[in-house]
Amino acid sequence: MREKTLYGLGALAIALLTHNIWKMLVNLPDEAFQGAIFRIIFFHVPAAFTCFTCFLVSLIAGISYLKTRDLKWDALGVSTTEVGLAFGAANLLTGMIWARIIWGIWWTWDWRLTSMLICWLLYGGYLVLRRAIEEPTERARLSAVMSILSFSVVPFVFFSIKWFRTQHPQPVLYGEGKMDSGYRAMLFGNWVPILMIAIVLVAVRMMQERRQREVDALRRSAHAF
Amino acid sequence: MLFLRQVLTITAKDLRSELRTKEALNASLAFALVILLLFSFAFDANPEMMREISGGLLWLAFAFAGALILNRSFARELVNDCLDALISSPVPGAALFLGKVLANYVLLLGIEVVCLPIFGVFYNVRWAQQPLWLALVLILATWGVCVVGTIFSALTVNLRLRELMLPMLVYPMLIPCLMAAMMLTTPLLAGQPIEGDLFAWLRLLVGFDIIFTSLAVVLIDTVLIG
């Protein structure tokens, strides 16, 4: 039953995404200065939002694990981190494609780009750390600590943006930025299916973790005989 | 008071055993010198170039040298189950941790003080033009490196591939601290005082030190005991 709900949610997300892409390509006009490529923002920005939502949930899961010592929090932590990394990669890659067309280069050591890459590497370290620990409770404990430490670097990385002039476009959603209401609606409208996909992926990954634990338990009892 | 005495006891123990064997100290100092030597092949060390990159070079050498010291910090206690003895002793986890941070701090600062004049000679940099500001940056940034490095030393102590895991996890975590140190050290070595925009970097260093010291003290019992 739960799996069917999940697949239903996934199918709904894909239908919404297709609908949005259709609208983006057919209904929305090209942006005045950038031309057709500007549409990548409808994936680039929601991917970043989704990525940081995932890392935030991973932090909460880490703290909850240390409080309750319930391994389901560890499963949530690793699932959200992995999915967050995937959307972080999507954010970086879409950004690079946009940069190649608008700036003419794939990458520049602009602070916004660098800080995102640092975040990505930090959470990548979390996954490498997990690989190196065999014992499940020790793995859960140390990766919860790692998740808390990683998240505390993120504000440093992001607030230092204020002290630089960056090549990355200034924020258009808050502060002084302005965005056409049609574009804005599409940006948030596209965040909905992308977030839904993230939720489905996290749920599937959590089921895998649970089954992994069941298999491990069976293997242990088989060895006991 | 008791807490402070416990911290200092651990620091004294670590420093004594390190100064008697000198295993991490020698390796780390030699490594720092080799890196400073290698940099000379990477670029042409003319005065204009050095004015731009001297801070970055120095802190890269310090960060690499620091990793060797930090690696030994908790690994030293594995032999004969010394770590278990330390954990079961009446010393609280926070005192054990801060004692070790302080010992690493003294060692790394010592290495930095030795490296600075050698760097000055090799690359023709008059490094002592702003001694007080430079000392402040060394004191703040080295503390950041040692606090983050020591908690990761504790975190990775029981892992396979410990020597590999520590630098891989620590360097991304240290980026804000190292970056601020580099940004501040480069103008200081060129003889300019810290002023204007540069104070933002100093604030970042102070903030980094405070946040990570408190976080590490809160988390150390979880890391060491469970």
Coordinates of C-alpha atoms in Angstrom, one line a residue:
Chain A
M1 CA 0.0 0.0 0.0
R2 CA 2.7 2.4 1.0
E3 CA 4.7 1.6 -2.1
K4 CA 1.7 2.2 -4.3
T5 CA 1.2 5.7 -2.7
L6 CA 4.8 6.4 -3.3
Y7 CA 4.7 5.4 -7.0
G8 CA 1.5 7.4 -7.3
L9 CA 3.2 10.4 -5.9
G10 CA 6.2 9.9 -8.3
A11 CA 3.9 9.6 -11.3
L12 CA 2.0 12.7 -10.3
A13 CA 5.3 14.6 -10.0
I14 CA 6.4 13.5 -13.5
A15 CA 3.0 14.5 -14.9
L16 CA 3.3 17.9 -13.3
L17 CA 6.9 18.3 -14.5
T18 CA 5.9 17.4 -18.1
H19 CA 3.1 19.9 -17.9
N20 CA 5.5 22.6 -16.6
I21 CA 8.0 21.9 -19.3
W22 CA 5.3 22.2 -21.9
K23 CA 4.2 25.5 -20.5
M24 CA 7.8 26.8 -20.2
L25 CA 8.6 26.0 -23.8
V26 CA 5.3 27.0 -25.4
N27 CA 3.6 29.7 -23.2
L28 CA 6.4 31.6 -21.6
P29 CA 8.3 34.1 -23.8
D30 CA 12.1 34.2 -24.0
E31 CA 13.8 36.5 -21.5
A32 CA 14.8 39.9 -23.0
F33 CA 18.5 39.6 -22.5
Q34 CA 19.3 35.9 -22.2
G35 CA 17.1 34.3 -24.8
A36 CA 15.9 30.7 -24.5
I37 CA 18.6 29.5 -22.1
F38 CA 17.1 31.5 -19.2
R39 CA 14.5 28.6 -18.7
I40 CA 17.2 26.6 -16.9
I41 CA 16.6 28.8 -13.9
F42 CA 13.3 26.9 -13.4
F43 CA 15.4 23.8 -12.6
H44 CA 18.6 25.4 -11.2
V45 CA 17.0 27.4 -8.4
P46 CA 14.4 24.7 -7.2
A47 CA 17.3 22.1 -7.3
A48 CA 19.2 24.4 -4.9
F49 CA 16.2 24.8 -2.6
T50 CA 15.6 21.1 -2.6
C51 CA 19.2 20.4 -1.9
F52 CA 19.3 22.7 1.2
T53 CA 15.9 21.4 2.4
C54 CA 17.4 17.9 2.3
F55 CA 20.5 19.0 4.2
L56 CA 18.3 20.7 6.8
V57 CA 16.3 17.5 7.3
S58 CA 19.5 15.6 7.6
L59 CA 20.6 17.9 10.4
I60 CA 17.3 17.4 12.2
A61 CA 17.6 13.6 11.7
G62 CA 21.2 13.7 13.1
I63 CA 20.1 15.5 16.3
S64 CA 17.1 13.3 16.7
Y65 CA 19.2 10.2 16.4
L66 CA 21.6 11.4 19.1
K67 CA 18.5 12.1 21.3
T68 CA 16.6 8.9 20.7
R69 CA 19.2 6.4 19.4
D70 CA 16.5 5.1 17.0
L71 CA 18.1 3.8 13.8
K72 CA 15.1 5.1 11.7
W73 CA 16.5 8.6 12.1
D74 CA 19.9 7.4 10.8
A75 CA 18.1 6.0 7.8
L76 CA 16.4 9.4 7.3
G77 CA 19.7 11.1 7.7
V78 CA 21.6 9.1 5.0
S79 CA 18.6 9.2 2.6
T80 CA 18.2 12.9 2.7
T81 CA 22.0 13.5 2.4
E82 CA 22.2 11.3 -0.6
V83 CA 19.2 12.9 -2.3
G84 CA 20.4 16.3 -1.3
L85 CA 23.8 15.6 -3.0
A86 CA 22.0 14.5 -6.1
F87 CA 20.0 17.8 -6.3
G88 CA 23.2 19.7 -5.4
A89 CA 24.9 18.1 -8.4
A90 CA 21.9 19.0 -10.5
N91 CA 22.2 22.6 -9.3
L92 CA 25.9 22.7 -10.1
L93 CA 25.5 21.1 -13.5
T94 CA 22.6 23.3 -14.7
G95 CA 24.5 26.3 -13.5
M96 CA 27.6 25.2 -15.5
I97 CA 25.5 24.8 -18.6
W98 CA 24.0 28.2 -18.2
A99 CA 27.5 29.7 -17.5
R100 CA 28.9 28.1 -20.7
I101 CA 26.2 29.9 -22.8
I102 CA 26.0 33.2 -21.0
W103 CA 29.5 33.7 -19.7
G104 CA 31.3 31.5 -22.2
I105 CA 33.0 29.4 -19.5
W106 CA 32.0 26.3 -17.7
W107 CA 33.4 27.4 -14.3
T108 CA 34.7 30.4 -12.5
W109 CA 36.0 30.6 -9.0
D110 CA 33.2 33.0 -8.1
W111 CA 32.3 32.8 -4.5
R112 CA 28.7 31.5 -5.0
L113 CA 29.9 28.6 -7.2
T114 CA 32.8 27.8 -4.9
S115 CA 30.6 27.8 -1.8
M116 CA 28.2 25.4 -3.3
L117 CA 31.1 23.1 -4.3
I118 CA 32.4 23.2 -0.8
C119 CA 29.0 22.2 0.6
W120 CA 28.8 19.4 -1.9
L121 CA 32.3 18.1 -0.9
L122 CA 31.4 18.3 2.8
Y123 CA 28.4 16.2 2.5
G124 CA 30.3 13.9 0.1
G125 CA 32.7 13.4 3.0
Y126 CA 29.7 12.3 5.1
L127 CA 29.0 9.4 2.7
V128 CA 32.7 8.4 2.6
L129 CA 32.8 8.4 6.4
R130 CA 29.8 6.0 6.5
R131 CA 31.5 3.6 4.1
A132 CA 34.4 3.3 6.5
I133 CA 32.4 2.2 9.6
E134 CA 31.1 -1.3 9.8
E135 CA 29.1 -1.3 13.1
P136 CA 25.6 0.1 12.5
T137 CA 25.2 2.1 15.8
E138 CA 28.7 3.5 15.6
R139 CA 28.1 4.4 12.0
A140 CA 24.8 6.2 12.9
R141 CA 26.4 8.0 15.9
L142 CA 29.5 9.3 14.0
S143 CA 27.6 10.3 10.9
A144 CA 25.0 12.2 13.0
V145 CA 28.0 14.2 14.4
M146 CA 29.4 14.7 10.9
S147 CA 26.0 15.9 9.7
I148 CA 25.8 18.5 12.6
L149 CA 29.3 19.7 11.9
S150 CA 28.8 19.9 8.2
F151 CA 25.7 22.0 8.5
S152 CA 27.4 24.4 10.9
V153 CA 29.9 25.3 8.1
V154 CA 27.1 26.0 5.6
P155 CA 26.2 29.4 7.1
F156 CA 29.8 30.5 7.1
V157 CA 30.1 29.6 3.5
F158 CA 26.9 31.4 2.5
F159 CA 27.1 34.5 4.6
S160 CA 30.5 35.4 3.4
I161 CA 28.8 36.0 0.0
K162 CA 27.7 39.4 1.3
W163 CA 31.4 40.5 1.5
F164 CA 32.1 39.9 -2.1
R165 CA 30.9 41.2 -5.4
T166 CA 30.0 38.0 -7.2
Q167 CA 29.8 37.2 -10.8
H168 CA 26.7 35.0 -10.1
P169 CA 23.5 36.9 -10.7
Q170 CA 22.1 38.6 -7.6
P171 CA 19.1 37.1 -5.9
V172 CA 15.9 37.8 -7.8
L173 CA 13.4 36.4 -5.2
Y174 CA 14.2 38.5 -2.2
G175 CA 15.9 41.8 -1.4
E176 CA 16.1 44.3 -4.3
G177 CA 15.7 41.7 -7.0
K178 CA 12.7 41.7 -9.3
M179 CA 11.2 39.0 -11.4
D180 CA 8.3 38.9 -13.7
S181 CA 5.3 37.4 -11.9
G182 CA 4.8 34.7 -14.7
Y183 CA 8.4 33.6 -14.3
R184 CA 8.1 33.7 -10.5
A185 CA 5.0 31.5 -10.6
M186 CA 6.7 29.0 -12.8
L187 CA 9.8 28.9 -10.6
F188 CA 7.8 28.0 -7.5
G189 CA 5.4 25.9 -9.6
N190 CA 8.3 23.8 -10.7
W191 CA 9.7 23.5 -7.2
V192 CA 6.6 21.5 -6.3
P193 CA 7.2 18.5 -8.6
I194 CA 11.0 18.6 -7.9
L195 CA 10.4 18.5 -4.2
M196 CA 7.9 15.6 -4.7
I197 CA 10.5 13.7 -6.6
A198 CA 12.9 14.3 -3.8
I199 CA 10.4 13.0 -1.2
V200 CA 9.8 9.8 -3.3
L201 CA 13.5 9.2 -3.6
V202 CA 14.1 9.7 0.1
A203 CA 11.2 7.3 1.0
V204 CA 12.5 4.6 -1.4
R205 CA 16.0 5.0 0.0
M206 CA 14.7 4.7 3.5
M207 CA 12.9 1.5 2.6
Q208 CA 16.2 0.1 1.2
E209 CA 17.9 1.0 4.5
R210 CA 15.2 -0.8 6.5
R211 CA 15.5 -3.9 4.3
Q212 CA 19.2 -3.8 4.6
R213 CA 18.9 -3.9 8.3
E214 CA 16.5 -6.9 8.1
V215 CA 18.9 -8.7 5.8
D216 CA 21.8 -8.0 8.2
A217 CA 19.7 -9.3 11.2
L218 CA 18.8 -12.5 9.3
R219 CA 22.5 -13.0 8.4
R220 CA 23.5 -12.6 12.0
S221 CA 20.9 -15.1 13.3
A222 CA 22.0 -17.5 10.5
H223 CA 25.6 -17.2 11.7
A224 CA 24.4 -17.8 15.3
F225 CA 23.2 -21.3 14.5
Chain B
M1 CA 39.6 25.3 38.6
L2 CA 39.7 21.5 38.8
F3 CA 38.6 21.4 35.1
L4 CA 41.5 23.7 34.1
R5 CA 43.9 21.6 36.0
Q6 CA 42.6 18.5 34.2
V7 CA 43.0 20.2 30.9
L8 CA 46.5 21.2 31.6
T9 CA 47.4 17.7 32.9
I10 CA 46.3 16.2 29.6
T11 CA 48.2 18.9 27.7
A12 CA 51.4 18.3 29.7
K13 CA 51.1 14.6 29.2
D14 CA 50.7 14.9 25.4
L15 CA 53.4 17.5 25.0
R16 CA 55.8 15.4 27.2
S17 CA 55.3 12.2 25.3
E18 CA 55.6 14.1 22.0
L19 CA 58.7 16.0 22.9
R20 CA 60.4 12.8 24.1
T21 CA 59.7 10.8 21.0
K22 CA 59.3 13.7 18.5
E23 CA 57.7 11.4 16.0
A24 CA 54.9 13.7 14.9
L25 CA 56.9 16.9 15.4
N26 CA 59.9 15.8 13.2
A27 CA 57.7 14.4 10.5
S28 CA 55.4 17.4 10.4
L29 CA 58.3 20.0 10.3
A30 CA 60.1 18.1 7.6
F31 CA 56.9 17.8 5.6
A32 CA 56.3 21.6 5.9
L33 CA 59.8 22.3 4.7
V34 CA 59.4 19.9 1.7
I35 CA 56.2 21.6 0.7
L36 CA 57.8 25.1 0.9
L37 CA 60.6 23.7 -1.3
L38 CA 58.1 22.2 -3.8
F39 CA 56.3 25.5 -4.2
S40 CA 59.5 27.0 -5.6
F41 CA 59.1 24.7 -8.7
A42 CA 55.4 25.6 -9.2
F43 CA 55.9 29.2 -10.0
D44 CA 58.6 31.9 -10.5
A45 CA 59.1 33.4 -7.0
N46 CA 59.4 37.1 -8.0
P47 CA 58.4 39.8 -5.5
E48 CA 55.1 40.8 -7.3
M49 CA 54.0 37.1 -7.4
M50 CA 54.9 36.7 -3.7
R51 CA 52.9 39.8 -2.8
E52 CA 49.8 38.1 -4.2
I53 CA 50.1 34.5 -3.0
S54 CA 52.4 34.4 0.1
G55 CA 49.5 33.9 2.5
G56 CA 48.1 31.1 0.5
L57 CA 51.4 29.3 0.3
L58 CA 52.1 29.6 4.0
W59 CA 48.7 28.4 5.1
L60 CA 48.7 25.4 2.7
A61 CA 52.0 24.3 4.2
F62 CA 50.7 24.8 7.8
A63 CA 47.5 22.9 7.0
F64 CA 49.4 19.9 5.6
A65 CA 51.9 19.9 8.5
G66 CA 49.0 20.2 10.9
A67 CA 47.3 17.1 9.5
L68 CA 50.3 15.0 10.5
I69 CA 50.2 16.2 14.1
L70 CA 46.4 15.9 14.3
N71 CA 46.5 12.3 13.0
R72 CA 48.8 11.3 15.9
S73 CA 46.7 13.1 18.5
F74 CA 44.3 10.3 19.2
A75 CA 46.0 7.5 17.3
R76 CA 48.8 7.7 19.9
E77 CA 46.4 6.5 22.5
L78 CA 45.3 3.3 20.7
V79 CA 48.4 1.3 21.7
N80 CA 47.8 -0.7 24.9
D81 CA 44.2 0.6 25.0
C82 CA 45.3 3.9 26.5
L83 CA 42.2 5.6 25.0
D84 CA 40.0 3.4 27.1
A85 CA 42.0 4.2 30.2
L86 CA 41.7 7.9 29.5
I87 CA 37.9 7.6 28.9
S88 CA 37.4 5.7 32.1
S89 CA 39.6 8.1 34.1
P90 CA 37.9 10.8 36.2
V91 CA 38.8 13.4 33.6
P92 CA 35.6 14.5 31.7
G93 CA 35.5 14.2 27.9
A94 CA 35.6 18.0 27.4
A95 CA 38.8 18.3 29.5
L96 CA 40.4 15.5 27.6
F97 CA 39.4 17.1 24.3
L98 CA 40.6 20.6 25.3
G99 CA 43.8 19.3 26.7
K100 CA 44.6 17.6 23.4
V101 CA 43.6 20.6 21.4
L102 CA 45.9 22.7 23.5
A103 CA 48.8 20.3 23.0
N104 CA 48.3 20.2 19.3
Y105 CA 48.0 24.0 19.3
V106 CA 51.3 24.5 21.0
L107 CA 53.0 22.0 18.6
L108 CA 51.5 23.5 15.5
L109 CA 52.3 27.1 16.6
G110 CA 55.8 26.0 17.2
I111 CA 56.1 24.6 13.7
E112 CA 54.6 27.8 12.2
V113 CA 57.1 30.0 14.1
V114 CA 60.0 27.9 12.8
C115 CA 58.6 27.9 9.2
L116 CA 58.0 31.7 9.0
P117 CA 61.7 32.8 9.0
I118 CA 62.6 29.9 6.7
F119 CA 59.8 31.0 4.3
G120 CA 61.1 34.6 4.5
V121 CA 64.6 33.5 3.6
F122 CA 63.6 31.2 0.8
Y123 CA 61.2 33.5 -0.9
N124 CA 62.7 36.8 0.0
V125 CA 59.7 38.0 2.0
R126 CA 60.1 40.5 4.8
W127 CA 57.5 38.7 7.0
A128 CA 58.0 40.6 10.3
Q129 CA 56.6 44.0 9.2
Q130 CA 53.3 43.7 11.1
P131 CA 54.3 41.3 13.9
L132 CA 51.4 41.9 16.3
W133 CA 48.7 41.5 13.6
L134 CA 50.4 38.5 12.2
A135 CA 50.6 36.9 15.6
L136 CA 46.9 37.5 16.1
V137 CA 46.0 35.8 12.8
L138 CA 48.3 32.9 13.6
I139 CA 46.8 32.5 17.1
L140 CA 43.2 32.6 15.9
A141 CA 43.5 30.5 12.7
T142 CA 45.7 27.9 14.3
W143 CA 43.2 27.5 17.1
G144 CA 40.5 26.9 14.5
V145 CA 42.6 24.3 12.7
C146 CA 43.4 22.5 16.0
V147 CA 39.8 22.4 17.3
V148 CA 38.3 21.1 14.1
G149 CA 41.3 18.8 13.5
T150 CA 41.2 17.3 17.0
I151 CA 37.5 16.5 17.0
F152 CA 38.0 14.7 13.6
S153 CA 41.0 13.0 15.0
A154 CA 38.7 11.6 17.7
L155 CA 36.0 10.8 15.2
T156 CA 38.3 8.8 12.8
V157 CA 40.5 7.2 15.4
N158 CA 38.9 3.7 15.1
L159 CA 38.4 3.7 11.3
R160 CA 40.1 1.8 8.6
L161 CA 42.2 4.2 6.5
R162 CA 42.4 6.7 9.4
E163 CA 45.3 8.6 7.9
L164 CA 43.3 9.1 4.7
M165 CA 40.0 9.9 6.2
L166 CA 41.2 12.7 8.5
P167 CA 42.5 15.1 5.8
M168 CA 39.6 14.2 3.5
L169 CA 37.0 15.3 6.1
V170 CA 39.0 18.1 7.8
Y171 CA 40.0 20.2 4.8
P172 CA 36.6 21.1 3.4
M173 CA 35.5 21.8 7.0
L174 CA 38.4 24.1 7.5
I175 CA 37.9 26.1 4.3
P176 CA 36.3 29.2 5.9
C177 CA 39.1 29.3 8.5
L178 CA 41.9 28.8 6.1
M179 CA 40.5 31.2 3.6
A180 CA 40.2 33.9 6.2
A181 CA 43.8 33.2 7.3
M182 CA 45.1 33.4 3.8
M183 CA 43.2 36.6 3.0
L184 CA 44.6 38.2 6.1
T185 CA 48.2 36.9 5.9
T186 CA 48.9 38.0 2.4
P187 CA 48.5 41.8 3.1
L188 CA 50.3 41.4 6.4
L189 CA 53.3 39.8 4.8
A190 CA 53.3 42.7 2.3
G191 CA 53.5 45.1 5.2
Q192 CA 49.9 46.5 5.2
P193 CA 48.0 46.5 8.5
I194 CA 44.5 45.1 8.9
E195 CA 42.0 47.7 8.1
G196 CA 38.7 48.4 6.4
D197 CA 37.2 45.3 4.7
L198 CA 39.8 43.0 6.2
F199 CA 38.1 43.2 9.6
A200 CA 35.3 41.1 8.2
W201 CA 37.8 38.2 7.8
L202 CA 39.0 38.7 11.3
R203 CA 35.4 38.5 12.6
L204 CA 34.9 35.3 10.6
L205 CA 38.0 33.8 12.3
V206 CA 36.7 34.7 15.7
G207 CA 33.2 33.4 14.9
F208 CA 34.6 30.2 13.5
D209 CA 36.7 29.6 16.6
I210 CA 33.9 30.2 19.0
I211 CA 31.3 28.2 17.2
F212 CA 33.5 25.2 16.6
T213 CA 35.0 25.2 20.1
S214 CA 31.5 25.1 21.6
L215 CA 30.2 22.5 19.2
A216 CA 33.2 20.3 19.6
V217 CA 33.0 20.5 23.4
V218 CA 29.3 19.6 23.3
L219 CA 29.8 16.7 20.8
I220 CA 33.0 15.1 22.1
D221 CA 31.3 12.8 24.6
T222 CA 29.1 11.5 21.9
V223 CA 32.1 10.9 19.7
L224 CA 34.3 9.2 22.3
I225 CA 31.9 7.3 24.4
G226 CA 28.6 7.0 22.5

